[in-house]
Amino acid sequence: MAGPVSATGRQVSVTEVSPRDGLQSEKVFVPTQDKIRLVESLVAAGIRSVELTSFVSPRAVPQMRDAAELVRHFRGRAGVRFSALVPNLRGAEAAIEAGIDAVVMFASASESHNLKNVNRSRADSMAGFRQIARIAEEAGVALHGAIATAFGCPFEGDVPVGNLVDQARRYRDLGISRITLGDTTGMATPGNVVPVLDALRTAVPEVGIALHFHNTRGVGLACAYAGLLHGIRDFEASVGGIGGCPFVPRATGNIATEDFVYMCEESGFPTGIDLGKLIEAAGTAERILGRELPGQVMKAGPRLALSSMDVVRTANG
Amino acid sequence: MAGPVSATGRQVSVTEVSPRDGLQSEKVFVPTQDKIRLVESLVAAGIRSVELTSFVSPRAVPQMRDAAELVRHFRGRAGVRFSALVPNLRGAEAAIEAGIDAVVMFASASESHNLKNVNRSRADSMAGFRQIARIAEEAGVALHGAIATAFGCPFEGDVPVGNLVDQARRYRDLGISRITLGDTTGMATPGNVVPVLDALRTAVPEVGIALHFHNTRGVGLACAYAGLLHGIRDFEASVGGIGGCPFVPRATGNIATEDFVYMCEESGFPTGIDLGKLIEAAGTAERILGRELPGQVMKAGPRLALSSMDVVRTANG
């Protein structure tokens, strides 16, 4: 699924993050049965990798309090990889105990964000990685790493690429084969994605890089396209674009999975995902949350779903 | 401003189309004074090219009924190029009489859309170009050409590239130095933009190509980025993303000028536009229309407008 970057194959892997990144900012608890319904609709569309939940403190993030129940529900499902974020050893133990396929360790590339996010320093976060790696290996569970605020920190601004390189090497030394670069608050642009990819490709060529963009400033899909052109084939997205940043009330969240899949399929990068069914899953998400979501293809439909309307003249050049 | 495509210079020219393409679908007439206020705010931000209005039948598009008044208001304004769409000779005469700097002839690349849009065949539209070109030349007014539905037609689907090439050659033969490819209903993708650009560059290398994308399916800025990478430096956009397609109720319209400028500036393509003032102009547009607009940077701010909020922990990887 991950593996080193290849410029030859054009097949794109999509990890759906709506149950985790998409829902974690939702103030009202989404019933576990609705989360299951959402994930089933995504799997029915052909999604083969789902970041299902996060084993964080239920006090800090009440929305994720059903993490173990969710993982147990999908345990052993063939053909789909279910992953979960684990902030610490206790979270990793719980995720493995529940039957997760892959655990995702994470730390921010910037000190301030790491402190705000998990209440400890980057060094402390990274010091904890080794134990998590050990128990994952013992349990035969896949191990992934994520770098949050990879393209900028809302408190510090630009993040030195060296921070990312150090953290990526740390992950690599622990045997991790897949690292996600998280654009946590939508600060990636095509202009800063490319140099980061170049630096990491040089530093850890044996590691597969996944990209996780937010559309907070409208350029999420342009960043993804820049990544595609630079050989990245592993992306994370959230159906309907669920997952607004809680600090930017009217801004959108993750790039919408269906918009990303649409762009890929129309640009010669096959995903193996049925766009029509994915749009249905976006509709399911919209009904569950009870509000309009920012995804665009779910509204306009694919480009060749031709209009049969007897339209008025618009004198539109 | 236009001129042949250059891969060396990175300076990008932005034509603001909100007063025309942005407002033409608005059902409630926007007072002329508000249109003037919007344009002034855009010029204050550094916009140097404005598609101001359209000289169409006031019965067909009542929103454009103040076309002559608007043009007269800005007549002779130094340092800004004001253009107007003209569907026929009568419109061109009126635009020139009012004192426009450039007239934009247009026809669709697809027959069905041309019929729906201006109630005549493509051949009839193109037959009328010569007279428009003649009076523009006599008046010393710049002449531009637009190709609507350049990346797909909502009724016919994919449009043969040959249609675009024929139309572009027709424009070229009339002495036109700037041709806009209009993604009228948001059917462009990075995958179909690139081959069209290659074909036109081969067929009419002496003509400057401008790109006009809609974000109907979320990929507008990705298409613009593909255009930038292919050497295009002339783009059209609408502040705030005003201009939804009337046939797709919840879909967004043109790419938002401030989101595009943000992407350019952050990716090493200078625009000469002040992003902060452009965001103010988007706010002006929002107040005039009295509703939330789809632009994203106007909500989140530039990426280095750092947060001073004492944020809650989000356990966000």
Coordinates of C-alpha atoms in Angstrom, one line a residue, chain B residues 68-235:
Chain B
A68 CA -23.1 51.7 -20.4
E69 CA -23.4 53.7 -17.1
L70 CA -20.7 51.5 -15.5
V71 CA -18.3 51.9 -18.4
R72 CA -18.8 55.6 -18.6
H73 CA -18.1 55.9 -14.9
F74 CA -14.6 54.2 -15.2
R75 CA -13.9 55.7 -18.7
G76 CA -10.3 57.0 -18.9
R77 CA -9.2 55.6 -15.5
A78 CA -5.4 55.3 -15.9
G79 CA -3.6 52.1 -15.1
V80 CA -6.6 49.8 -15.3
R81 CA -7.9 47.9 -18.3
F82 CA -11.7 47.7 -18.4
S83 CA -13.2 45.1 -20.7
A84 CA -16.8 44.0 -21.5
L85 CA -18.3 41.0 -23.2
V86 CA -20.1 41.8 -26.5
P87 CA -22.3 39.1 -28.0
N88 CA -22.9 41.0 -31.3
L89 CA -22.2 44.1 -33.3
R90 CA -24.8 46.2 -31.5
G91 CA -23.2 45.3 -28.1
A92 CA -19.8 46.2 -29.4
E93 CA -21.0 49.5 -30.7
A94 CA -22.6 50.3 -27.3
A95 CA -19.5 49.3 -25.4
I96 CA -17.2 51.3 -27.6
E97 CA -19.5 54.3 -27.5
A98 CA -19.5 54.2 -23.7
G99 CA -15.7 54.2 -23.6
I100 CA -14.6 50.6 -22.9
D101 CA -10.8 49.7 -23.2
A102 CA -11.3 46.2 -24.6
V103 CA -14.2 44.3 -26.1
V104 CA -14.4 40.5 -25.7
M105 CA -16.1 38.5 -28.4
F106 CA -17.2 35.0 -27.5
A107 CA -18.7 31.8 -28.7
S108 CA -19.0 28.4 -27.2
A109 CA -16.8 25.5 -28.3
S110 CA -20.0 23.3 -28.4
E111 CA -23.0 23.9 -30.6
S112 CA -25.7 23.2 -28.0
H113 CA -24.3 25.6 -25.4
N114 CA -23.9 28.4 -28.0
L115 CA -27.5 27.9 -29.0
K116 CA -28.7 28.0 -25.4
N117 CA -26.4 30.9 -24.5
V118 CA -26.9 33.3 -27.4
N119 CA -29.6 31.7 -29.4
R120 CA -27.6 31.2 -32.6
S121 CA -25.2 28.7 -34.1
R122 CA -21.5 28.8 -33.6
A123 CA -21.0 29.5 -37.3
D124 CA -23.4 32.6 -37.0
S125 CA -21.5 33.8 -33.9
M126 CA -18.2 33.5 -35.6
A127 CA -19.5 35.1 -38.8
G128 CA -20.3 38.2 -36.7
F129 CA -16.7 38.4 -35.3
R130 CA -15.4 40.2 -38.4
Q131 CA -17.6 43.2 -38.1
I132 CA -16.9 43.5 -34.4
A133 CA -13.2 43.3 -35.1
R134 CA -13.5 46.1 -37.7
I135 CA -15.2 48.6 -35.5
A136 CA -12.9 47.9 -32.6
E137 CA -9.9 48.5 -34.8
E138 CA -11.4 51.7 -36.1
A139 CA -12.1 52.9 -32.6
G140 CA -8.6 51.9 -31.3
V141 CA -10.2 49.5 -28.8
A142 CA -8.4 46.3 -27.8
L143 CA -10.0 43.1 -29.0
H144 CA -10.1 39.9 -27.1
G145 CA -11.8 36.5 -27.8
A146 CA -13.3 34.0 -25.4
I147 CA -14.1 30.3 -26.0
A148 CA -16.9 29.2 -23.7
T149 CA -17.3 25.6 -22.6
A150 CA -13.7 25.1 -23.6
F151 CA -13.2 22.1 -21.3
G152 CA -16.6 20.4 -21.6
C153 CA -20.2 21.2 -22.4
P154 CA -23.0 20.4 -19.9
F155 CA -25.1 19.1 -22.8
E156 CA -22.6 17.5 -25.1
G157 CA -19.8 16.4 -22.7
D158 CA -16.3 16.4 -24.0
V159 CA -15.7 19.0 -26.7
P160 CA -13.4 18.1 -29.6
V161 CA -10.1 20.0 -29.3
G162 CA -10.4 20.8 -33.0
N163 CA -13.4 23.1 -32.2
L164 CA -11.1 25.1 -30.0
V165 CA -8.3 25.2 -32.5
D166 CA -10.6 26.3 -35.3
Q167 CA -12.1 29.1 -33.1
A168 CA -8.7 30.2 -31.9
R169 CA -7.4 30.4 -35.5
R170 CA -10.4 32.5 -36.4
Y171 CA -9.6 34.9 -33.6
R172 CA -5.9 34.9 -34.5
D173 CA -6.8 35.7 -38.1
L174 CA -8.8 38.7 -36.9
G175 CA -5.7 40.0 -35.1
I176 CA -6.7 39.0 -31.6
S177 CA -3.7 38.7 -29.2
R178 CA -5.5 37.3 -26.2
I179 CA -7.9 34.4 -26.0
T180 CA -9.6 33.3 -22.9
L181 CA -10.5 29.6 -22.4
G182 CA -13.7 29.6 -20.4
D183 CA -14.5 26.7 -18.1
T184 CA -18.1 27.9 -18.1
T185 CA -19.7 25.1 -16.1
G186 CA -16.7 23.8 -14.2
M187 CA -15.7 20.8 -16.3
A188 CA -12.0 21.5 -16.5
T189 CA -9.6 19.1 -14.7
P190 CA -5.8 19.1 -14.6
G191 CA -6.1 16.1 -17.0
N192 CA -8.0 17.9 -19.7
V193 CA -6.4 21.4 -19.3
V194 CA -2.9 20.2 -20.3
P195 CA -3.7 18.6 -23.7
V196 CA -5.9 21.7 -24.7
L197 CA -3.0 24.0 -23.8
D198 CA -0.6 21.9 -25.8
A199 CA -2.9 21.9 -28.9
L200 CA -3.5 25.6 -28.8
R201 CA 0.2 26.4 -28.3
T202 CA 1.0 24.4 -31.4
A203 CA -1.9 25.9 -33.5
V204 CA -1.6 29.6 -32.5
P205 CA 1.7 30.1 -30.8
E206 CA 1.6 33.8 -31.3
V207 CA -1.6 34.3 -29.2
G208 CA -1.7 34.7 -25.5
I209 CA -3.9 32.3 -23.7
A210 CA -5.9 33.3 -20.6
L211 CA -7.5 30.7 -18.3
H212 CA -10.9 31.1 -16.7
F213 CA -11.9 28.4 -14.3
H214 CA -14.9 27.7 -12.2
N215 CA -14.7 25.7 -9.0
T216 CA -18.0 23.9 -9.5
R217 CA -16.3 20.5 -8.8
G218 CA -13.7 21.7 -6.4
V219 CA -10.7 21.5 -8.7
G220 CA -10.5 25.1 -10.0
L221 CA -7.3 26.0 -8.3
A222 CA -5.7 22.6 -9.2
C223 CA -6.5 23.5 -12.9
A224 CA -5.0 26.9 -12.4
Y225 CA -1.9 25.4 -10.9
A226 CA -1.6 23.0 -13.9
G227 CA -1.9 26.1 -16.2
L228 CA 0.8 27.9 -14.2
L229 CA 3.1 24.9 -14.6
H230 CA 2.5 24.9 -18.3
G231 CA 3.5 28.5 -18.7
I232 CA 0.2 30.4 -18.6
R233 CA 0.5 33.7 -16.8
D234 CA -3.0 35.2 -17.5
F235 CA -5.9 34.2 -15.4

